[in-house]
Amino acid sequence: YPDYGHGTMVAGLIHLVAPNAKIMPLRAFGADGSATVSQIVSAISYAVDHHVDVINMSFSMTQDSPALSAALDLATKAGIICVASAGNDGQSTKVWPAAYSNVIGVAGTNNSQQRSTWSNYGSPLVSLAAPDEGLITTYPQQHYAEVSGTSFSAPLVSGGAALLVDINNRTNQSLAASELASSANSLSPALGLGAGELDLYQACRTAKK
């Protein structure tokens, strides 16, 4: 296939959490999983120009990029909620865009509410965590697939952010980050998982109308 299904799997998890959300699929990566910064920035700019509410970024870069930082600054100033995966190196490290202060960085947890062994962790990278082991989602050619990794915990949070926007259409990056963090299930600080594990029910209950 010309694509290997990563975007389809991410979109399926967003739809699982927020079934009424409209998804704008923007392809910045090739079938081999590679992309240039300019391709990523172009996709973000397109999303900003077309007034999306949430940008999900299920990728990570080991080097900071002024161009990427500037693009996300414009996005959050436009009221867009930005979410990114924390990466799968199993380290307390920085990767971008999750490490930016105006991005919700998402780590991965297992069914025991422990950090997945591959998930990166620690501050300032991780804002909160969400499940990322053995998730079932959509796959190309009318199939389903089992997936693992922080690429798939991030869309659960992005879907949660979409629900918050549905409750209050004035929800922006800072408000969504605050509501998701304050409603999260607390975990041991030693895990390095920020505010804890995503709790969609509590987040929607405490959303400011």
PDB file of C-alpha atoms in Angstrom:
ATOM      1  CA  TYR A   1       0.000   0.000   0.000  1.00  0.00           C
ATOM      2  CA  PRO A   2       1.179   3.607  -0.535  1.00  0.00           C
ATOM      3  CA  ASP A   3       0.435   4.240   3.157  1.00  0.00           C
ATOM      4  CA  TYR A   4       0.970   1.977   6.113  1.00  0.00           C
ATOM      5  CA  GLY A   5      -2.109   2.954   8.129  1.00  0.00           C
ATOM      6  CA  HIS A   6      -0.715   5.032  11.001  1.00  0.00           C
ATOM      7  CA  GLY A   7      -3.045   7.971  10.322  1.00  0.00           C
ATOM      8  CA  THR A   8      -6.046   5.684   9.899  1.00  0.00           C
ATOM      9  CA  MET A   9      -5.332   4.055  13.249  1.00  0.00           C
ATOM     10  CA  VAL A  10      -4.966   7.434  14.957  1.00  0.00           C
ATOM     11  CA  ALA A  11      -8.192   8.716  13.386  1.00  0.00           C
ATOM     12  CA  GLY A  12     -10.071   5.638  14.543  1.00  0.00           C
ATOM     13  CA  LEU A  13      -9.142   6.301  18.167  1.00  0.00           C
ATOM     14  CA  ILE A  14     -10.196   9.949  17.943  1.00  0.00           C
ATOM     15  CA  HIS A  15     -13.535   8.773  16.531  1.00  0.00           C
ATOM     16  CA  LEU A  16     -13.861   6.237  19.343  1.00  0.00           C
ATOM     17  CA  VAL A  17     -13.598   8.994  21.964  1.00  0.00           C
ATOM     18  CA  ALA A  18     -15.423  11.759  20.072  1.00  0.00           C
ATOM     19  CA  PRO A  19     -17.726  10.066  17.525  1.00  0.00           C
ATOM     20  CA  ASN A  20     -19.335  13.343  16.445  1.00  0.00           C
ATOM     21  CA  ALA A  21     -16.055  15.130  15.775  1.00  0.00           C
ATOM     22  CA  LYS A  22     -15.192  15.944  12.178  1.00  0.00           C
ATOM     23  CA  ILE A  23     -11.680  14.787  11.320  1.00  0.00           C
ATOM     24  CA  MET A  24      -9.485  16.688   8.855  1.00  0.00           C
ATOM     25  CA  PRO A  25      -6.778  14.196   7.788  1.00  0.00           C
ATOM     26  CA  LEU A  26      -3.604  16.040   6.785  1.00  0.00           C
ATOM     27  CA  ARG A  27      -0.777  13.912   5.437  1.00  0.00           C
ATOM     28  CA  ALA A  28       2.681  15.238   6.242  1.00  0.00           C
ATOM     29  CA  PHE A  29       4.526  11.899   6.447  1.00  0.00           C
ATOM     30  CA  GLY A  30       5.424   9.412   3.752  1.00  0.00           C
ATOM     31  CA  ALA A  31       4.692   5.701   3.849  1.00  0.00           C
ATOM     32  CA  ASP A  32       8.104   5.136   5.443  1.00  0.00           C
ATOM     33  CA  GLY A  33       7.200   7.418   8.361  1.00  0.00           C
ATOM     34  CA  SER A  34       9.524  10.248   7.371  1.00  0.00           C
ATOM     35  CA  ALA A  35       8.759  13.942   6.873  1.00  0.00           C
ATOM     36  CA  THR A  36      10.523  17.263   6.661  1.00  0.00           C
ATOM     37  CA  VAL A  37       9.854  20.066   9.118  1.00  0.00           C
ATOM     38  CA  SER A  38       8.474  22.174   6.271  1.00  0.00           C
ATOM     39  CA  GLN A  39       5.903  19.474   5.450  1.00  0.00           C
ATOM     40  CA  ILE A  40       4.787  19.338   9.079  1.00  0.00           C
ATOM     41  CA  VAL A  41       4.617  23.133   9.348  1.00  0.00           C
ATOM     42  CA  SER A  42       2.618  23.274   6.118  1.00  0.00           C
ATOM     43  CA  ALA A  43       0.054  20.843   7.538  1.00  0.00           C
ATOM     44  CA  ILE A  44      -0.228  22.842  10.770  1.00  0.00           C
ATOM     45  CA  SER A  45      -0.652  26.081   8.807  1.00  0.00           C
ATOM     46  CA  TYR A  46      -3.403  24.492   6.712  1.00  0.00           C
ATOM     47  CA  ALA A  47      -5.181  23.384   9.883  1.00  0.00           C
ATOM     48  CA  VAL A  48      -4.928  26.896  11.347  1.00  0.00           C
ATOM     49  CA  ASP A  49      -6.206  28.493   8.132  1.00  0.00           C
ATOM     50  CA  HIS A  50      -9.208  26.165   8.132  1.00  0.00           C
ATOM     51  CA  HIS A  51     -10.110  26.868  11.768  1.00  0.00           C
ATOM     52  CA  VAL A  52      -9.779  23.436  13.343  1.00  0.00           C
ATOM     53  CA  ASP A  53     -10.317  23.102  17.092  1.00  0.00           C
ATOM     54  CA  VAL A  54      -7.704  20.441  17.906  1.00  0.00           C
ATOM     55  CA  ILE A  55      -4.440  19.346  16.279  1.00  0.00           C
ATOM     56  CA  ASN A  56      -3.264  15.806  17.035  1.00  0.00           C
ATOM     57  CA  MET A  57       0.455  15.152  16.447  1.00  0.00           C
ATOM     58  CA  SER A  58       1.306  11.473  16.804  1.00  0.00           C
ATOM     59  CA  PHE A  59       5.000  11.895  16.085  1.00  0.00           C
ATOM     60  CA  SER A  60       8.149  13.096  17.818  1.00  0.00           C
ATOM     61  CA  MET A  61      11.410  14.792  16.834  1.00  0.00           C
ATOM     62  CA  THR A  62      14.666  14.617  18.764  1.00  0.00           C
ATOM     63  CA  GLN A  63      15.645  18.185  17.873  1.00  0.00           C
ATOM     64  CA  ASP A  64      13.799  21.421  18.530  1.00  0.00           C
ATOM     65  CA  SER A  65      12.731  23.408  15.489  1.00  0.00           C
ATOM     66  CA  PRO A  66      12.125  27.180  15.527  1.00  0.00           C
ATOM     67  CA  ALA A  67       9.818  26.802  12.518  1.00  0.00           C
ATOM     68  CA  LEU A  68       7.707  24.141  14.245  1.00  0.00           C
ATOM     69  CA  SER A  69       7.623  26.165  17.462  1.00  0.00           C
ATOM     70  CA  ALA A  70       6.467  29.272  15.578  1.00  0.00           C
ATOM     71  CA  ALA A  71       3.749  27.327  13.752  1.00  0.00           C
ATOM     72  CA  LEU A  72       2.375  25.943  17.012  1.00  0.00           C
ATOM     73  CA  ASP A  73       2.518  29.384  18.637  1.00  0.00           C
ATOM     74  CA  LEU A  74       0.269  30.650  15.844  1.00  0.00           C
ATOM     75  CA  ALA A  75      -2.035  27.670  16.322  1.00  0.00           C
ATOM     76  CA  THR A  76      -2.501  28.161  20.057  1.00  0.00           C
ATOM     77  CA  LYS A  77      -2.913  31.935  19.616  1.00  0.00           C
ATOM     78  CA  ALA A  78      -5.749  31.070  17.237  1.00  0.00           C
ATOM     79  CA  GLY A  79      -7.405  29.092  20.053  1.00  0.00           C
ATOM     80  CA  ILE A  80      -6.434  25.644  18.781  1.00  0.00           C
ATOM     81  CA  ILE A  81      -5.660  22.842  21.271  1.00  0.00           C
ATOM     82  CA  CYS A  82      -2.407  21.049  20.383  1.00  0.00           C
ATOM     83  CA  VAL A  83      -1.682  17.493  21.541  1.00  0.00           C
ATOM     84  CA  ALA A  84       1.399  15.346  20.847  1.00  0.00           C
ATOM     85  CA  SER A  85       2.762  11.931  21.731  1.00  0.00           C
ATOM     86  CA  ALA A  86       5.673  11.714  24.175  1.00  0.00           C
ATOM     87  CA  GLY A  87       7.630   9.152  22.167  1.00  0.00           C
ATOM     88  CA  ASN A  88       8.619   5.534  22.613  1.00  0.00           C
ATOM     89  CA  ASP A  89      12.229   5.532  23.820  1.00  0.00           C
ATOM     90  CA  GLY A  90      11.446   4.597  27.441  1.00  0.00           C
ATOM     91  CA  GLN A  91      13.483   7.541  28.676  1.00  0.00           C
ATOM     92  CA  SER A  92      13.170  10.740  30.644  1.00  0.00           C
ATOM     93  CA  THR A  93      14.080  12.962  27.748  1.00  0.00           C
ATOM     94  CA  LYS A  94      12.807  15.801  25.572  1.00  0.00           C
ATOM     95  CA  VAL A  95      11.189  15.276  22.208  1.00  0.00           C
ATOM     96  CA  TRP A  96       9.223  17.779  20.212  1.00  0.00           C
ATOM     97  CA  PRO A  97       6.508  18.939  19.754  1.00  0.00           C
ATOM     98  CA  ALA A  98       5.371  17.322  23.033  1.00  0.00           C
ATOM     99  CA  ALA A  99       8.013  19.216  25.045  1.00  0.00           C
ATOM    100  CA  TYR A 100       6.696  22.641  24.056  1.00  0.00           C
ATOM    101  CA  SER A 101       4.915  24.407  26.906  1.00  0.00           C
ATOM    102  CA  ASN A 102       1.839  25.097  24.744  1.00  0.00           C
ATOM    103  CA  VAL A 103       1.416  21.453  23.707  1.00  0.00           C
ATOM    104  CA  ILE A 104      -0.202  18.697  25.771  1.00  0.00           C
ATOM    105  CA  GLY A 105       2.433  15.939  25.812  1.00  0.00           C
ATOM    106  CA  VAL A 106       0.916  12.475  26.277  1.00  0.00           C
ATOM    107  CA  ALA A 107       2.690   9.411  27.691  1.00  0.00           C
ATOM    108  CA  GLY A 108       1.368   5.845  27.648  1.00  0.00           C
ATOM    109  CA  THR A 109      -0.018   3.575  30.362  1.00  0.00           C
ATOM    110  CA  ASN A 110      -1.039  -0.076  30.598  1.00  0.00           C
ATOM    111  CA  ASN A 111      -4.157  -1.634  32.112  1.00  0.00           C
ATOM    112  CA  SER A 112      -2.568  -1.479  35.583  1.00  0.00           C
ATOM    113  CA  GLN A 113      -2.172   2.311  35.340  1.00  0.00           C
ATOM    114  CA  GLN A 114       1.582   1.939  35.149  1.00  0.00           C
ATOM    115  CA  ARG A 115       3.820   3.586  32.602  1.00  0.00           C
ATOM    116  CA  SER A 116       4.247   1.497  29.469  1.00  0.00           C
ATOM    117  CA  THR A 117       7.848   0.323  29.313  1.00  0.00           C
ATOM    118  CA  TRP A 118       8.482   2.110  26.015  1.00  0.00           C
ATOM    119  CA  SER A 119       6.837   5.407  26.933  1.00  0.00           C
ATOM    120  CA  ASN A 120       8.999   8.458  27.505  1.00  0.00           C
ATOM    121  CA  TYR A 121       8.306  10.256  30.770  1.00  0.00           C
ATOM    122  CA  GLY A 122       9.192  13.219  32.950  1.00  0.00           C
ATOM    123  CA  SER A 123       8.801  16.983  32.972  1.00  0.00           C
ATOM    124  CA  PRO A 124       8.492  19.137  30.906  1.00  0.00           C
ATOM    125  CA  LEU A 125       7.702  16.513  28.269  1.00  0.00           C
ATOM    126  CA  VAL A 126       4.627  14.849  29.750  1.00  0.00           C
ATOM    127  CA  SER A 127       1.433  16.677  30.714  1.00  0.00           C
ATOM    128  CA  LEU A 128      -0.626  13.546  31.317  1.00  0.00           C
ATOM    129  CA  ALA A 129      -0.948   9.936  30.196  1.00  0.00           C
ATOM    130  CA  ALA A 130      -3.506   7.734  28.483  1.00  0.00           C
ATOM    131  CA  PRO A 131      -3.753   4.016  27.635  1.00  0.00           C
ATOM    132  CA  ASP A 132      -1.501   2.893  24.780  1.00  0.00           C
ATOM    133  CA  GLU A 133      -1.261  -0.889  24.991  1.00  0.00           C
ATOM    134  CA  GLY A 134      -3.310  -3.315  22.904  1.00  0.00           C
ATOM    135  CA  LEU A 135      -5.811  -0.759  21.613  1.00  0.00           C
ATOM    136  CA  ILE A 136      -8.180  -1.817  18.828  1.00  0.00           C
ATOM    137  CA  THR A 137      -8.744   0.693  16.047  1.00  0.00           C
ATOM    138  CA  THR A 138      -9.455   1.112  12.354  1.00  0.00           C
ATOM    139  CA  TYR A 139      -7.003   0.030   9.665  1.00  0.00           C
ATOM    140  CA  PRO A 140      -6.974   0.480   5.857  1.00  0.00           C
ATOM    141  CA  GLN A 141      -8.882  -1.867   3.533  1.00  0.00           C
ATOM    142  CA  GLN A 142     -11.828  -2.135   5.966  1.00  0.00           C
ATOM    143  CA  HIS A 143      -9.842  -3.876   8.690  1.00  0.00           C
ATOM    144  CA  TYR A 144      -9.166  -3.367  12.373  1.00  0.00           C
ATOM    145  CA  ALA A 145      -5.785  -3.589  14.083  1.00  0.00           C
ATOM    146  CA  GLU A 146      -4.316  -3.898  17.561  1.00  0.00           C
ATOM    147  CA  VAL A 147      -1.862  -1.085  18.225  1.00  0.00           C
ATOM    148  CA  SER A 148       0.483   0.065  20.983  1.00  0.00           C
ATOM    149  CA  GLY A 149       2.635   3.139  21.552  1.00  0.00           C
ATOM    150  CA  THR A 150       2.256   6.790  22.481  1.00  0.00           C
ATOM    151  CA  SER A 151       1.114   7.576  18.943  1.00  0.00           C
ATOM    152  CA  PHE A 152      -2.138   6.044  20.137  1.00  0.00           C
ATOM    153  CA  SER A 153      -2.405   7.536  23.618  1.00  0.00           C
ATOM    154  CA  ALA A 154      -2.241  11.040  22.109  1.00  0.00           C
ATOM    155  CA  PRO A 155      -5.445  10.700  20.012  1.00  0.00           C
ATOM    156  CA  LEU A 156      -7.386   9.612  23.097  1.00  0.00           C
ATOM    157  CA  VAL A 157      -6.464  12.967  24.640  1.00  0.00           C
ATOM    158  CA  SER A 158      -7.164  14.797  21.373  1.00  0.00           C
ATOM    159  CA  GLY A 159     -10.591  13.195  21.282  1.00  0.00           C
ATOM    160  CA  GLY A 160     -11.093  14.265  24.892  1.00  0.00           C
ATOM    161  CA  ALA A 161     -10.167  17.829  23.942  1.00  0.00           C
ATOM    162  CA  ALA A 162     -12.747  17.692  21.152  1.00  0.00           C
ATOM    163  CA  LEU A 163     -15.387  16.718  23.719  1.00  0.00           C
ATOM    164  CA  LEU A 164     -14.420  19.720  25.861  1.00  0.00           C
ATOM    165  CA  VAL A 165     -14.806  22.010  22.844  1.00  0.00           C
ATOM    166  CA  ASP A 166     -18.234  20.482  22.203  1.00  0.00           C
ATOM    167  CA  ILE A 167     -19.239  21.343  25.783  1.00  0.00           C
ATOM    168  CA  ASN A 168     -17.769  24.851  25.613  1.00  0.00           C
ATOM    169  CA  ASN A 169     -16.810  26.205  22.194  1.00  0.00           C
ATOM    170  CA  ARG A 170     -14.568  28.789  23.857  1.00  0.00           C
ATOM    171  CA  THR A 171     -12.248  26.076  25.143  1.00  0.00           C
ATOM    172  CA  ASN A 172      -8.652  26.863  24.156  1.00  0.00           C
ATOM    173  CA  GLN A 173      -5.261  25.267  24.805  1.00  0.00           C
ATOM    174  CA  SER A 174      -4.765  26.549  28.346  1.00  0.00           C
ATOM    175  CA  LEU A 175      -8.316  25.757  29.473  1.00  0.00           C
ATOM    176  CA  ALA A 176      -8.276  22.273  27.955  1.00  0.00           C
ATOM    177  CA  ALA A 177      -4.883  21.518  29.500  1.00  0.00           C
ATOM    178  CA  SER A 178      -6.135  22.681  32.891  1.00  0.00           C
ATOM    179  CA  GLU A 179      -9.382  20.702  32.744  1.00  0.00           C
ATOM    180  CA  LEU A 180      -7.724  17.518  31.521  1.00  0.00           C
ATOM    181  CA  ALA A 181      -5.012  17.776  34.180  1.00  0.00           C
ATOM    182  CA  SER A 182      -7.321  18.598  37.091  1.00  0.00           C
ATOM    183  CA  SER A 183      -9.635  15.676  36.276  1.00  0.00           C
ATOM    184  CA  ALA A 184      -6.903  13.080  35.642  1.00  0.00           C
ATOM    185  CA  ASN A 185      -6.484   9.999  37.815  1.00  0.00           C
ATOM    186  CA  SER A 186      -3.532  10.717  40.082  1.00  0.00           C
ATOM    187  CA  LEU A 187      -0.551   8.389  39.677  1.00  0.00           C
ATOM    188  CA  SER A 188       2.718   8.097  41.572  1.00  0.00           C
ATOM    189  CA  PRO A 189       4.942  11.114  40.854  1.00  0.00           C
ATOM    190  CA  ALA A 190       7.789   8.628  40.434  1.00  0.00           C
ATOM    191  CA  LEU A 191       6.215   7.488  37.171  1.00  0.00           C
ATOM    192  CA  GLY A 192       6.847  10.886  35.581  1.00  0.00           C
ATOM    193  CA  LEU A 193       3.406  10.987  33.972  1.00  0.00           C
ATOM    194  CA  GLY A 194       2.451  14.575  34.697  1.00  0.00           C
ATOM    195  CA  ALA A 195      -1.011  15.082  36.156  1.00  0.00           C
ATOM    196  CA  GLY A 196      -1.849  11.378  35.848  1.00  0.00           C
ATOM    197  CA  GLU A 197      -4.010   9.247  33.567  1.00  0.00           C
ATOM    198  CA  LEU A 198      -6.760  10.683  31.379  1.00  0.00           C
ATOM    199  CA  ASP A 199     -10.283  10.472  32.852  1.00  0.00           C
ATOM    200  CA  LEU A 200     -12.717  11.485  30.127  1.00  0.00           C
ATOM    201  CA  TYR A 201     -15.784  11.231  32.326  1.00  0.00           C
ATOM    202  CA  GLN A 202     -14.416  13.562  34.988  1.00  0.00           C
ATOM    203  CA  ALA A 203     -13.009  15.941  32.394  1.00  0.00           C
ATOM    204  CA  CYS A 204     -16.421  16.347  30.783  1.00  0.00           C
ATOM    205  CA  ARG A 205     -18.122  16.700  34.162  1.00  0.00           C
ATOM    206  CA  THR A 206     -15.816  19.496  35.252  1.00  0.00           C
ATOM    207  CA  ALA A 207     -15.697  21.279  31.895  1.00  0.00           C
ATOM    208  CA  LYS A 208     -16.485  24.977  32.259  1.00  0.00           C
ATOM    209  CA  LYS A 209     -19.610  25.875  30.319  1.00  0.00           C
TER     210      LYS A 209
END
